Coordinates of C-alpha atoms and ligand atoms in Angstrom, one line a residue:
M227 CA 22.3 24.2 -42.9
S228 CA 22.4 22.5 -39.5
D229 CA 21.0 19.0 -39.2
T230 CA 20.4 19.3 -35.4
V231 CA 16.9 18.4 -34.5
P232 CA 15.5 21.2 -32.3
E233 CA 14.7 19.9 -28.8
R234 CA 11.0 19.8 -28.0
T235 CA 10.1 21.5 -24.8
P236 CA 8.5 18.9 -22.6
E237 CA 4.9 19.3 -21.7
H238 CA 4.5 21.0 -18.3
I239 CA 1.9 20.0 -15.7
D240 CA 1.3 21.8 -12.4
V241 CA 0.8 18.6 -10.3
L242 CA 2.0 15.2 -11.5
I243 CA 0.8 12.2 -9.6
V244 CA 2.6 8.9 -10.0
G245 CA 0.2 5.9 -9.5
A246 CA -3.5 5.4 -10.2
G247 CA -4.3 3.3 -7.2
L248 CA -6.5 4.2 -4.2
S249 CA -4.1 7.0 -3.2
G250 CA -3.4 8.4 -6.7
I251 CA -7.1 8.6 -7.6
G252 CA -7.9 10.1 -4.2
A253 CA -5.1 12.7 -4.6
A254 CA -6.4 13.7 -8.0
A255 CA -10.0 14.0 -6.8
H256 CA -8.9 16.2 -3.9
L257 CA -7.0 18.4 -6.3
R258 CA -10.1 18.7 -8.5
R259 CA -12.1 19.7 -5.5
E260 CA -9.7 22.0 -3.8
C261 CA -7.3 23.3 -6.5
P262 CA -9.4 23.0 -9.7
R263 CA -7.2 25.5 -11.7
K264 CA -4.1 23.4 -11.4
S265 CA -3.3 21.2 -14.4
L266 CA -3.0 17.6 -13.4
A267 CA -1.8 14.3 -14.9
I268 CA -1.5 10.8 -13.4
L269 CA 1.2 8.5 -14.8
E270 CA 0.4 4.8 -14.2
S271 CA 2.8 2.0 -15.2
R272 CA 0.0 -0.6 -15.6
G273 CA -3.0 -0.5 -18.0
A274 CA -5.6 -0.1 -15.3
I275 CA -6.5 1.9 -12.3
G276 CA -7.0 0.5 -8.8
G277 CA -3.4 -0.6 -7.9
T278 CA -3.5 -3.3 -5.3
W279 CA -7.2 -3.9 -5.8
D280 CA -6.7 -4.6 -9.5
L281 CA -3.4 -6.5 -9.2
F282 CA -4.5 -9.1 -6.6
R283 CA -6.9 -11.7 -8.0
Y284 CA -6.6 -14.6 -5.6
P285 CA -9.7 -16.3 -4.4
G286 CA -11.4 -14.4 -1.6
I287 CA -9.3 -11.2 -2.0
R288 CA -10.8 -8.6 0.3
S289 CA -10.0 -5.7 2.6
D290 CA -9.3 -6.4 6.3
S291 CA -10.1 -2.9 7.4
D292 CA -13.6 -1.6 7.2
M293 CA -14.6 0.3 4.1
F294 CA -15.9 3.3 6.1
T295 CA -12.3 4.2 6.8
L296 CA -10.7 2.6 3.8
G297 CA -13.1 4.6 1.6
Y298 CA -12.4 8.3 0.8
S299 CA -13.4 11.0 3.2
F300 CA -15.3 12.8 0.4
R301 CA -17.1 9.8 -1.1
P302 CA -19.4 7.6 1.0
W303 CA -19.1 3.9 0.9
T304 CA -22.6 2.8 0.3
D305 CA -22.3 -1.0 -0.1
A306 CA -24.0 -3.1 2.6
R307 CA -20.7 -4.8 3.6
S308 CA -18.1 -3.1 5.7
I309 CA -15.4 -5.6 4.8
A310 CA -15.4 -5.6 1.0
D311 CA -14.0 -7.9 -1.7
G312 CA -11.3 -6.8 -4.1
P313 CA -13.6 -6.2 -7.2
S314 CA -15.9 -4.0 -5.2
I315 CA -13.0 -1.8 -4.0
R316 CA -11.7 -1.6 -7.5
S317 CA -15.1 -0.5 -8.7
Y318 CA -15.3 2.1 -5.9
V319 CA -11.9 3.6 -7.0
A320 CA -13.0 3.5 -10.7
D321 CA -16.3 5.1 -9.9
T322 CA -14.5 7.8 -8.0
A323 CA -12.3 8.4 -11.1
R324 CA -15.3 8.6 -13.3
E325 CA -17.2 11.0 -10.9
Y326 CA -14.3 13.4 -10.9
G327 CA -13.6 13.2 -14.6
L328 CA -10.1 11.8 -14.0
G329 CA -10.0 9.4 -17.0
R330 CA -8.7 12.1 -19.3
H331 CA -5.8 12.9 -16.9
I332 CA -4.5 9.3 -16.6
R333 CA -1.7 8.2 -18.9
F334 CA -1.4 4.5 -18.7
H335 CA 1.6 2.3 -19.4
L336 CA 4.2 4.9 -18.2
R337 CA 6.5 3.9 -15.4
V338 CA 8.3 6.8 -13.9
T339 CA 11.9 5.9 -13.5
H340 CA 13.6 9.2 -12.6
A341 CA 12.6 12.7 -11.4
S342 CA 15.1 15.5 -11.3
W343 CA 14.5 18.8 -9.6
S344 CA 16.1 22.0 -10.7
S345 CA 16.1 24.9 -8.2
E346 CA 16.8 27.2 -11.1
T347 CA 13.5 26.6 -12.8
A348 CA 11.6 25.3 -9.7
R349 CA 10.5 22.3 -11.7
W350 CA 10.8 18.5 -11.8
T351 CA 11.8 16.9 -15.0
V352 CA 10.2 13.5 -14.9
T353 CA 11.3 10.6 -17.1
A354 CA 9.0 7.6 -17.7
V355 CA 9.5 4.5 -19.7
R356 CA 6.6 3.2 -21.8
T357 CA 5.6 -0.2 -20.6
G358 CA 4.2 -3.2 -22.5
P359 CA 0.6 -4.4 -22.4
G360 CA 1.5 -7.1 -19.8
E361 CA 2.9 -4.7 -17.2
H362 CA 2.5 -6.3 -13.8
G363 CA -0.5 -8.5 -13.5
P364 CA -3.9 -9.1 -14.9
G365 CA -5.3 -5.5 -15.1
H366 CA -4.6 -4.4 -18.6
E367 CA -8.0 -3.1 -19.6
T368 CA -6.7 0.4 -20.4
G369 CA -9.0 3.0 -19.0
H370 CA -10.6 0.6 -16.7
G371 CA -13.7 2.1 -15.3
A372 CA -12.8 5.7 -16.1
E373 CA -15.3 7.4 -18.5
D374 CA -12.8 8.6 -21.0
G375 CA -9.9 6.9 -19.6
S376 CA -7.8 5.8 -22.4
G377 CA -4.1 6.3 -21.9
H378 CA -3.1 9.1 -24.1
G379 CA 0.1 10.4 -25.6
T380 CA 2.7 12.2 -23.6
G381 CA 5.0 15.0 -24.6
G382 CA 8.2 14.1 -26.3
G383 CA 11.8 13.8 -25.2
S384 CA 13.7 10.6 -25.0
G385 CA 16.6 9.0 -23.2
A386 CA 17.5 5.9 -21.3
G387 CA 15.3 4.8 -18.4
H388 CA 16.9 4.5 -15.1
G389 CA 14.9 1.7 -13.3
K390 CA 16.5 1.2 -10.0
G391 CA 15.6 -1.9 -8.0
S392 CA 15.7 -1.6 -4.3
G393 CA 13.3 -4.4 -3.4
E394 CA 13.7 -6.3 -0.2
G395 CA 12.0 -9.5 0.7
I396 CA 9.2 -9.1 3.2
E397 CA 6.5 -11.3 4.6
E398 CA 3.1 -10.0 5.1
G399 CA 2.0 -9.9 8.7
A400 CA 4.1 -12.8 10.1
E401 CA 6.8 -15.1 9.4
E402 CA 6.3 -17.7 6.7
A403 CA 7.0 -21.3 7.3
S404 CA 9.7 -21.7 4.7
G405 CA 12.7 -23.8 5.6
G406 CA 15.2 -21.6 4.0
D407 CA 15.2 -17.8 4.2
A408 CA 17.2 -17.1 1.1
G409 CA 14.9 -14.5 -0.7
R410 CA 14.4 -15.4 -4.3
G411 CA 14.3 -12.0 -5.9
P412 CA 13.9 -11.4 -9.6
E413 CA 17.0 -10.9 -11.7
D414 CA 16.1 -7.3 -12.6
G415 CA 15.0 -4.5 -10.4
P416 CA 11.4 -3.5 -10.7
G417 CA 12.1 -0.9 -13.2
G418 CA 14.8 -3.0 -14.8
P419 CA 14.9 -3.9 -18.5
G420 CA 12.6 -6.4 -19.9
D421 CA 10.6 -7.2 -16.7
S422 CA 7.3 -6.7 -18.6
G423 CA 8.1 -6.0 -22.2
D424 CA 8.9 -2.3 -21.9
S425 CA 9.1 -0.6 -25.3
G426 CA 12.3 1.1 -24.4
E427 CA 10.7 4.4 -25.4
T428 CA 10.9 7.1 -22.7
V429 CA 8.9 10.2 -22.3
T430 CA 9.7 13.4 -20.5
L431 CA 7.4 15.9 -18.7
T432 CA 8.0 18.7 -16.3
C433 CA 5.9 19.5 -13.3
S434 CA 5.9 22.0 -10.4
F435 CA 4.8 19.5 -7.8
L436 CA 5.3 15.7 -7.8
M437 CA 3.1 13.4 -5.7
A438 CA 4.3 9.8 -5.4
C439 CA 1.2 7.6 -4.9
T440 CA 3.1 4.4 -5.7
G441 CA 2.1 2.2 -2.7
Y442 CA 4.8 0.4 -0.8
Y443 CA 5.7 -2.8 -2.6
R444 CA 7.0 -4.2 -5.9
Y445 CA 4.4 -5.1 -8.5
D446 CA 6.6 -7.4 -10.6
E447 CA 7.4 -10.0 -7.9
G448 CA 6.1 -10.9 -4.5
Y449 CA 8.4 -12.2 -1.8
R450 CA 9.0 -15.8 -2.4
P451 CA 11.7 -17.7 -0.5
A452 CA 13.3 -20.7 -2.1
L453 CA 11.7 -23.9 -0.9
P454 CA 14.0 -26.9 -0.5
G455 CA 13.0 -29.6 -3.0
E456 CA 10.6 -27.3 -4.8
H457 CA 11.6 -28.7 -8.2
D458 CA 10.5 -32.1 -7.1
F459 CA 7.0 -31.0 -6.4
R460 CA 4.6 -32.2 -9.1
G461 CA 1.9 -29.6 -8.7
P462 CA 1.8 -25.9 -9.2
I463 CA 3.5 -23.5 -6.7
V464 CA 1.5 -20.3 -6.8
H465 CA 2.2 -16.8 -5.4
P466 CA -1.0 -14.9 -4.5
Q467 CA 0.3 -11.8 -6.3
H468 CA 0.3 -13.7 -9.6
W469 CA -2.7 -16.0 -9.3
P470 CA -3.3 -17.9 -12.5
D471 CA -6.7 -17.4 -14.0
D472 CA -7.1 -21.0 -14.9
L473 CA -6.0 -22.6 -11.6
D474 CA -8.8 -24.9 -10.6
H475 CA -8.4 -26.0 -7.0
T476 CA -11.7 -27.9 -6.9
G477 CA -11.3 -31.2 -5.0
R478 CA -7.5 -30.6 -4.6
R479 CA -5.4 -30.6 -1.5
V480 CA -3.8 -27.2 -1.0
V481 CA -1.1 -26.2 1.4
V482 CA -0.9 -22.4 2.0
I483 CA 2.5 -21.3 3.4
G484 CA 2.2 -18.2 5.5
S485 CA 0.2 -16.8 8.4
G486 CA -0.3 -13.1 7.4
A487 CA -3.4 -11.3 6.1
T488 CA -3.2 -13.0 2.7
A489 CA -3.0 -16.6 4.1
V490 CA -5.9 -16.1 6.5
T491 CA -8.0 -14.7 3.6
L492 CA -7.0 -17.5 1.2
V493 CA -7.5 -20.5 3.5
P494 CA -11.3 -20.2 4.0
A495 CA -11.9 -19.1 0.4
L496 CA -10.0 -22.1 -1.0
A497 CA -11.6 -24.4 1.5
E498 CA -15.0 -23.8 -0.1
K499 CA -14.1 -26.0 -3.1
A500 CA -10.8 -27.7 -2.2
E501 CA -10.7 -31.2 -0.8
H502 CA -8.7 -29.8 2.1
V503 CA -6.6 -26.7 2.9
T504 CA -3.7 -26.6 5.4
M505 CA -2.3 -23.3 6.6
L506 CA 1.3 -24.0 7.3
Q507 CA 3.0 -21.4 9.4
R508 CA 6.4 -21.1 11.1
S509 CA 4.9 -19.0 13.9
P510 CA 1.4 -17.8 14.7
T511 CA -0.2 -14.4 14.2
Y512 CA -3.0 -12.7 16.1
V513 CA -6.2 -13.4 14.3
A514 CA -9.5 -11.7 15.3
A515 CA -13.0 -12.3 14.0
V516 CA -14.7 -9.1 12.9
P517 CA -18.3 -8.7 11.6
S518 CA -18.4 -8.3 7.8
R519 CA -21.5 -6.1 8.2
D520 CA -21.7 -3.2 10.6
R521 CA -25.2 -3.4 12.1
L522 CA -24.9 0.0 13.9
A523 CA -23.7 1.5 10.6
D524 CA -26.7 0.0 8.8
R525 CA -29.1 1.6 11.4
I526 CA -27.4 5.0 11.1
R527 CA -27.5 4.8 7.3
R528 CA -31.2 4.0 7.3
H529 CA -32.1 7.1 9.2
L530 CA -29.6 9.7 8.0
P531 CA -28.5 11.1 4.6
A532 CA -25.6 9.2 3.0
R533 CA -22.9 11.8 3.7
T534 CA -23.9 12.5 7.2
A535 CA -24.2 8.8 8.0
Y536 CA -20.8 8.1 6.4
R537 CA -19.1 10.8 8.4
I538 CA -20.5 9.5 11.7
V539 CA -19.7 5.8 11.0
R540 CA -16.2 6.8 9.8
W541 CA -15.5 8.6 13.1
K542 CA -17.1 5.8 15.1
N543 CA -14.8 3.3 13.4
V544 CA -11.7 5.5 13.7
L545 CA -12.3 6.0 17.4
F546 CA -13.0 2.3 18.0
S547 CA -9.9 1.1 16.2
M548 CA -7.8 3.7 18.0
A549 CA -9.2 2.6 21.3
V550 CA -8.3 -1.1 20.5
Y551 CA -4.8 -0.1 19.4
R552 CA -4.2 2.0 22.5
L553 CA -5.5 -0.8 24.8
S554 CA -3.2 -3.2 23.0
R555 CA -0.2 -1.0 23.7
R556 CA -1.1 -0.2 27.3
R557 CA -2.5 -3.5 28.4
P558 CA -0.9 -6.1 26.1
K559 CA -1.6 -9.0 28.4
L560 CA -5.3 -8.2 28.6
V561 CA -5.6 -7.9 24.8
K562 CA -3.6 -11.1 24.3
A563 CA -6.0 -12.9 26.7
L564 CA -9.0 -11.5 24.9
L565 CA -7.7 -12.5 21.5
R566 CA -6.8 -16.0 22.7
R567 CA -10.3 -16.4 24.2
G568 CA -11.9 -15.2 21.0
A569 CA -10.0 -17.8 19.0
A570 CA -10.6 -20.5 21.5
V571 CA -14.4 -20.2 21.5
A572 CA -14.5 -20.1 17.7
L573 CA -12.3 -23.2 17.3
P574 CA -13.3 -26.8 17.9
A575 CA -13.0 -28.2 21.4
G576 CA -9.4 -29.4 22.1
F577 CA -7.8 -27.3 19.4
D578 CA -4.3 -26.3 20.4
V579 CA -4.9 -22.5 20.4
D580 CA -1.6 -21.7 22.2
T581 CA 0.5 -23.3 19.5
H582 CA -1.4 -22.0 16.5
F583 CA -3.0 -18.6 17.5
A584 CA -1.0 -17.3 20.4
P585 CA 2.1 -15.4 19.2
S586 CA 5.0 -14.6 21.5
Y587 CA 5.0 -10.9 20.5
D588 CA 2.5 -8.3 21.8
P589 CA -0.6 -7.4 19.8
W590 CA 0.2 -4.7 17.2
D591 CA 4.0 -5.3 17.3
Q592 CA 3.0 -6.7 14.0
R593 CA -0.3 -6.2 12.1
L594 CA -3.3 -8.0 13.6
C595 CA -5.2 -10.1 11.1
A596 CA -8.9 -9.7 10.9
V597 CA -11.2 -12.5 9.6
P598 CA -14.7 -11.5 8.6
D599 CA -17.3 -13.4 10.6
G600 CA -14.6 -15.7 11.8
D601 CA -14.5 -17.5 8.4
L602 CA -11.1 -19.0 9.0
F603 CA -12.1 -20.4 12.4
R604 CA -15.3 -21.8 10.8
A605 CA -13.4 -23.6 8.0
V606 CA -11.2 -25.2 10.7
R607 CA -14.3 -26.1 12.8
E608 CA -16.0 -27.7 9.9
G609 CA -12.8 -29.8 9.1
R610 CA -12.3 -28.2 5.7
A611 CA -9.1 -26.5 6.8
D612 CA -6.5 -26.9 9.5
V613 CA -3.5 -25.0 10.8
V614 CA 0.0 -26.5 11.2
T615 CA 2.8 -24.7 13.0
D616 CA 6.1 -26.2 11.9
H617 CA 9.1 -25.7 9.6
I618 CA 9.4 -27.1 6.1
E619 CA 12.0 -29.8 5.7
R620 CA 11.5 -30.1 1.9
L621 CA 8.9 -30.4 -0.8
T622 CA 8.4 -33.9 -2.2
P623 CA 6.6 -34.8 -5.5
D624 CA 3.2 -35.0 -3.7
G625 CA 3.5 -32.8 -0.6
V626 CA 5.5 -31.2 2.1
T627 CA 7.7 -32.9 4.7
L628 CA 8.1 -31.0 7.9
R629 CA 10.9 -30.8 10.3
S630 CA 8.9 -32.8 12.9
G631 CA 8.7 -35.6 10.4
R632 CA 5.1 -35.0 9.6
R633 CA 4.0 -35.1 5.9
L634 CA 1.3 -32.8 4.4
P635 CA -0.1 -34.2 1.1
A636 CA -0.6 -31.5 -1.4
D637 CA -1.6 -31.0 -5.1
I638 CA -1.1 -27.3 -5.0
V639 CA 1.3 -25.2 -2.8
V640 CA 0.5 -21.5 -2.3
T641 CA 3.3 -19.3 -1.1
A642 CA 1.5 -16.6 0.9
T643 CA 4.9 -15.4 2.0
G644 CA 4.3 -11.7 1.4
L645 CA 5.5 -8.8 -0.7
N646 CA 8.7 -7.0 -1.5
L647 CA 8.9 -3.6 -0.1
L648 CA 9.6 -0.8 -2.6
A649 CA 9.8 2.9 -1.7
I650 CA 8.4 5.5 -4.1
G651 CA 7.8 3.0 -6.9
G652 CA 11.5 2.5 -7.5
M653 CA 11.9 6.1 -8.8
R654 CA 15.3 7.7 -8.7
L655 CA 15.1 11.2 -7.4
S656 CA 17.7 13.9 -7.8
V657 CA 17.9 17.5 -6.6
D658 CA 20.1 19.9 -8.5
G659 CA 22.1 17.0 -10.0
R660 CA 22.6 15.1 -6.7
D661 CA 20.9 11.8 -6.2
V662 CA 18.6 11.6 -3.2
E663 CA 19.4 8.7 -0.9
L664 CA 16.1 7.9 0.8
P665 CA 17.5 6.5 4.0
R666 CA 19.4 9.8 4.5
T667 CA 16.2 11.8 4.3
L668 CA 13.8 12.5 7.2
A669 CA 10.1 12.2 6.6
Y670 CA 8.3 15.5 7.3
K671 CA 4.7 14.9 8.6
G672 CA 5.1 11.4 7.1
M673 CA 4.5 12.9 3.6
M674 CA 7.5 15.0 2.4
L675 CA 11.2 14.4 2.5
S676 CA 13.9 16.7 4.0
G677 CA 15.9 18.4 1.3
V678 CA 13.5 17.4 -1.5
P679 CA 11.4 20.3 -2.8
N680 CA 7.8 20.2 -4.0
F681 CA 7.5 16.5 -3.5
S682 CA 5.1 14.3 -1.4
L683 CA 4.7 10.6 -0.9
T684 CA 1.7 8.7 0.4
V685 CA 2.3 6.0 3.0
G686 CA -0.8 4.9 5.0
Y687 CA -1.1 3.9 8.6
T688 CA 0.2 0.5 9.8
N689 CA -2.5 0.4 12.5
A690 CA -5.5 1.8 10.7
S691 CA -6.9 2.2 7.2
W692 CA -4.4 3.4 4.6
T693 CA -6.9 6.0 3.2
L694 CA -7.2 7.9 6.4
K695 CA -3.6 9.0 6.0
A696 CA -3.8 9.3 2.2
D697 CA -6.7 11.7 2.5
L698 CA -4.8 13.8 5.0
V699 CA -1.7 13.9 2.7
S700 CA -3.8 15.0 -0.3
R701 CA -5.6 17.7 1.6
Y702 CA -2.3 18.9 3.0
V703 CA -0.8 19.2 -0.4
C704 CA -3.8 21.2 -1.6
R705 CA -3.4 23.6 1.4
L706 CA 0.3 23.9 0.7
L707 CA -0.3 24.7 -2.9
R708 CA -2.9 27.3 -2.1
H709 CA -0.6 28.8 0.5
M710 CA 2.3 29.0 -2.0
D711 CA 0.1 30.6 -4.6
A712 CA -1.1 33.2 -2.2
H713 CA 2.4 34.1 -1.2
G714 CA 4.1 33.8 -4.5
H715 CA 6.3 30.9 -3.4
R716 CA 7.5 28.6 -6.1
A717 CA 9.2 25.9 -3.9
V718 CA 8.8 24.4 -0.5
T719 CA 11.5 22.3 1.0
P720 CA 11.4 20.5 4.4
V721 CA 14.5 21.4 6.4
A722 CA 15.6 18.7 8.8
P723 CA 16.8 19.6 12.3
D724 CA 20.5 18.7 13.0
L725 CA 20.5 15.2 14.5
E726 CA 23.6 13.4 15.8
D727 CA 23.1 9.9 14.6
R728 CA 20.6 9.5 11.7
D729 CA 21.3 5.8 11.4
A730 CA 19.8 5.2 14.8
L731 CA 16.5 6.8 13.8
A732 CA 13.4 4.7 13.2
P733 CA 12.3 4.0 9.6
L734 CA 9.2 5.6 8.1
I735 CA 7.3 2.3 8.5
D736 CA 8.0 1.3 12.1
L737 CA 6.6 -2.2 12.7
K738 CA 8.5 -5.1 14.2
S739 CA 7.5 -7.3 11.4
G740 CA 10.3 -9.2 9.8
Y741 CA 9.8 -7.3 6.5
V742 CA 10.1 -3.9 8.0
L743 CA 13.1 -4.8 10.1
R744 CA 14.9 -6.2 7.1
S745 CA 14.0 -3.3 4.8
A746 CA 14.5 -0.5 7.2
G747 CA 17.7 0.5 5.5
L748 CA 15.8 1.4 2.3
L749 CA 13.3 3.8 3.9
P750 CA 13.3 7.4 4.8
R751 CA 13.8 7.9 8.6
Q752 CA 11.6 9.7 11.2
G753 CA 12.9 12.3 13.6
P754 CA 12.4 12.3 17.4
E755 CA 9.4 14.6 17.5
A756 CA 6.7 16.3 15.4
P757 CA 6.7 17.3 12.6
W758 CA 9.4 14.7 11.9
R759 CA 8.0 11.9 14.0
L760 CA 5.1 9.6 13.0
Y761 CA 2.8 8.8 15.8
Q762 CA 0.5 6.5 13.8
N763 CA -2.3 8.4 15.4
Y764 CA -5.1 9.7 13.2
L765 CA -6.5 12.3 15.7
R766 CA -3.0 13.8 16.2
D767 CA -2.5 13.9 12.4
V768 CA -5.8 15.6 11.9
R769 CA -4.7 18.4 14.2
L770 CA -1.3 18.5 12.6
M771 CA -2.2 18.3 9.0
R772 CA -5.7 19.8 8.7
S773 CA -5.5 22.8 11.0
G774 CA -1.8 23.0 12.0
P775 CA 0.5 25.5 10.1
V776 CA 1.9 24.6 6.7
T777 CA 5.0 26.8 7.4
D778 CA 6.7 24.9 10.2
G779 CA 10.0 23.0 9.5
V780 CA 10.1 24.1 5.8
R781 CA 11.8 26.7 3.7
F782 CA 9.9 28.5 1.0
T783 CA 11.6 30.0 -2.0
G784 CA 9.9 32.6 -4.2
A785 CA 10.8 34.6 -7.2
V786 CA 12.6 32.0 -9.2
R787 CA 13.3 32.7 -12.9
R788 CA 11.0 30.8 -15.1
P789 CA 12.4 29.0 -18.2
R790 CA 11.1 31.7 -20.5
D791 CA 13.0 34.4 -18.5
L792 CA 16.3 32.5 -18.8
P793 CA 18.9 33.8 -21.2
Ligands
FAD96 C1 -3.6 -8.0 -0.5 C2 -3.6 -6.6 0.1 C3 -4.6 -6.3 1.0 C4 -4.6 -5.1 1.6 N1 -5.7 -4.8 2.5 C5 -5.7 -3.6 3.1 C6 -6.7 -3.2 4.0 O1 -7.7 -3.9 4.2 N2 -6.7 -2.0 4.6 C7 -5.7 -1.1 4.3 O2 -5.7 0.0 4.9 N3 -4.6 -1.4 3.5 C8 -4.6 -2.6 2.9 N4 -3.6 -2.9 2.0 C9 -2.6 -1.9 1.7 C10 -3.0 -1.3 0.4 O3 -1.9 -1.4 -0.5 C11 -3.6 0.1 0.5 O4 -4.9 -0.1 1.2 C12 -3.9 0.8 -0.7 O5 -4.5 0.0 -1.7 C13 -2.7 1.4 -1.3 O6 -3.0 2.3 -2.3 P1 -1.9 3.1 -3.1 O7 -2.7 3.7 -4.3 O8 -1.2 3.9 -2.2 O9 -0.9 2.0 -3.6 P2 -1.2 0.8 -4.7 O10 -2.5 0.2 -4.5 O11 0.0 -0.1 -4.5 O12 -1.1 1.5 -6.1 C14 0.0 2.1 -6.5 C15 -0.1 2.3 -8.0 O13 1.1 3.0 -8.5 C16 1.6 2.4 -9.7 N5 3.0 2.7 -9.7 C17 4.0 2.3 -8.7 N6 5.2 2.7 -9.1 C18 5.0 3.4 -10.2 C19 5.9 4.1 -11.1 N7 7.3 4.1 -10.8 N8 5.5 4.7 -12.2 C20 4.1 4.7 -12.5 N9 3.2 4.0 -11.7 C21 3.7 3.4 -10.6 C22 1.2 1.0 -9.5 O14 1.2 0.3 -10.8 C23 -0.1 1.1 -8.8 O15 -1.2 1.2 -9.8 C24 -3.6 -4.2 1.4 C25 -2.5 -4.5 0.6 C26 -2.5 -5.7 -0.1 C27 -1.4 -6.1 -0.9

């Protein structure tokens, strides 16, 4: 008698989504709407849905794009505010999951480490490691918000996980004011052993189409440069990605290092209770005041049914933000002058706007920071906060000494120094036994990869709301799946044009921010023209992805033997 244990056939899913954030839940809802017969599962490494909007819990956490464009195309944002706080966005994502019955499709605490495509079977074999209850951050209320959303068991199979760290230090929005630029990365990669109490157990599934909705940064560690003298500092040094629940800043002096979106959000929020908050930046960022409520939207919503009003307001905001972006690129001097003037009138008389709010680069070379109702400027005007542009010499027991010799007293230091970029959630991909090197691939329509069959990834716009692109990607995948079903195709693979020097091509995320420049080597590339080039232009993408052909630049393969036909 043989003592070999028969191998269990892994569970098969038509479409497997990795990540239950804004993009993953949106993708699943689109699939429910447009391809209801496809079986579907979402693997999520944490114990909650919401991704970014569940992970980040720092005071004041909010969107900086308007919710009429950050919301899904198919589900109106009905809240009065157009700039919303983190918990409201999390609830919106959770309510969407509930509305579409997605809870039963989500399998929590499974981090996908490897996906391997076989052309023979036209299937991905996906390996995930079961993560511990503390996986990345505060959200571990399994099933958060989804009606029946408990993480449930996954088909068998076992083997070693292949977590592969490729994180690279980034700063959000602008350079941070740290004295040293030695990135202090974690010892292990994001999928590395022991970063969050993984059980070591792996599970295996197969799927026909794989959607990576994994965001763009590492969840285990934010970017945090080493600060000279940090061990001398007596108070807590806190990164916004891991805000301690019990940190009380009431009546304390806080120095926030950074000048990106997170810093400009934190400073006015902390200043409500702190004795004083200083935003310490190495160089300035463009900051623009935007209304937290959209009065025109309110009027439109009063008179029209919710869906119609939402559609109109969404388009209004899309067109307005595109116009601002276009003006910034064509008339940078004019936009610079307007932004400078906006800051100057909102700040106290005599404030040195040129040092603290007038960057040397052009608007939209890096992301522009929006502050709702000018709350940052108000905090400065009222003397509760100030901005210092300088370099850190070192931390001392009770503050920060700057290169200029100035001293900033501090009880708490916040390192709003950004995120660590991570493509496709650290998953290793292989196609017919060969590892896919992401930087050697070309992004097709910004959402598939050359040479990688039946795979999509969701990366939002850098100059507009993430969800605008995420919605287009999901709808495109649905169109593609329907097309393939109608024509009996089993696989679709983008086929890149022959290009001389791939290394000279722009990366998928093409901003001049320090983090993108430093991380470019980790990302897929873009080609010189459509469908391989990203124009960061929603209107153009609507034409390309909603009504353009699904057959350009790809190779379809049909009649592939299914596993049960194999000898
Ligand atoms: C503080 C902050 C504020 C922001 N504000 C805005 C804004 O105002 N407007 C805007 O357009 N964008 C904003 N962004 C960008 C933001 O990330 C997107 O808006 C959006 O939330 C991204 O959604 P996502 O689902 O694609 O990714 P995420 O929110 O990052 O979710 C990804 C999910 O995938 C899971 N995951 C990742 N890898 C794996 C894996 N290997 N296996 C299993 N699960 C995995 C993660 O646990 C997570 O739940 C902001 C980002 C941050 C950090």
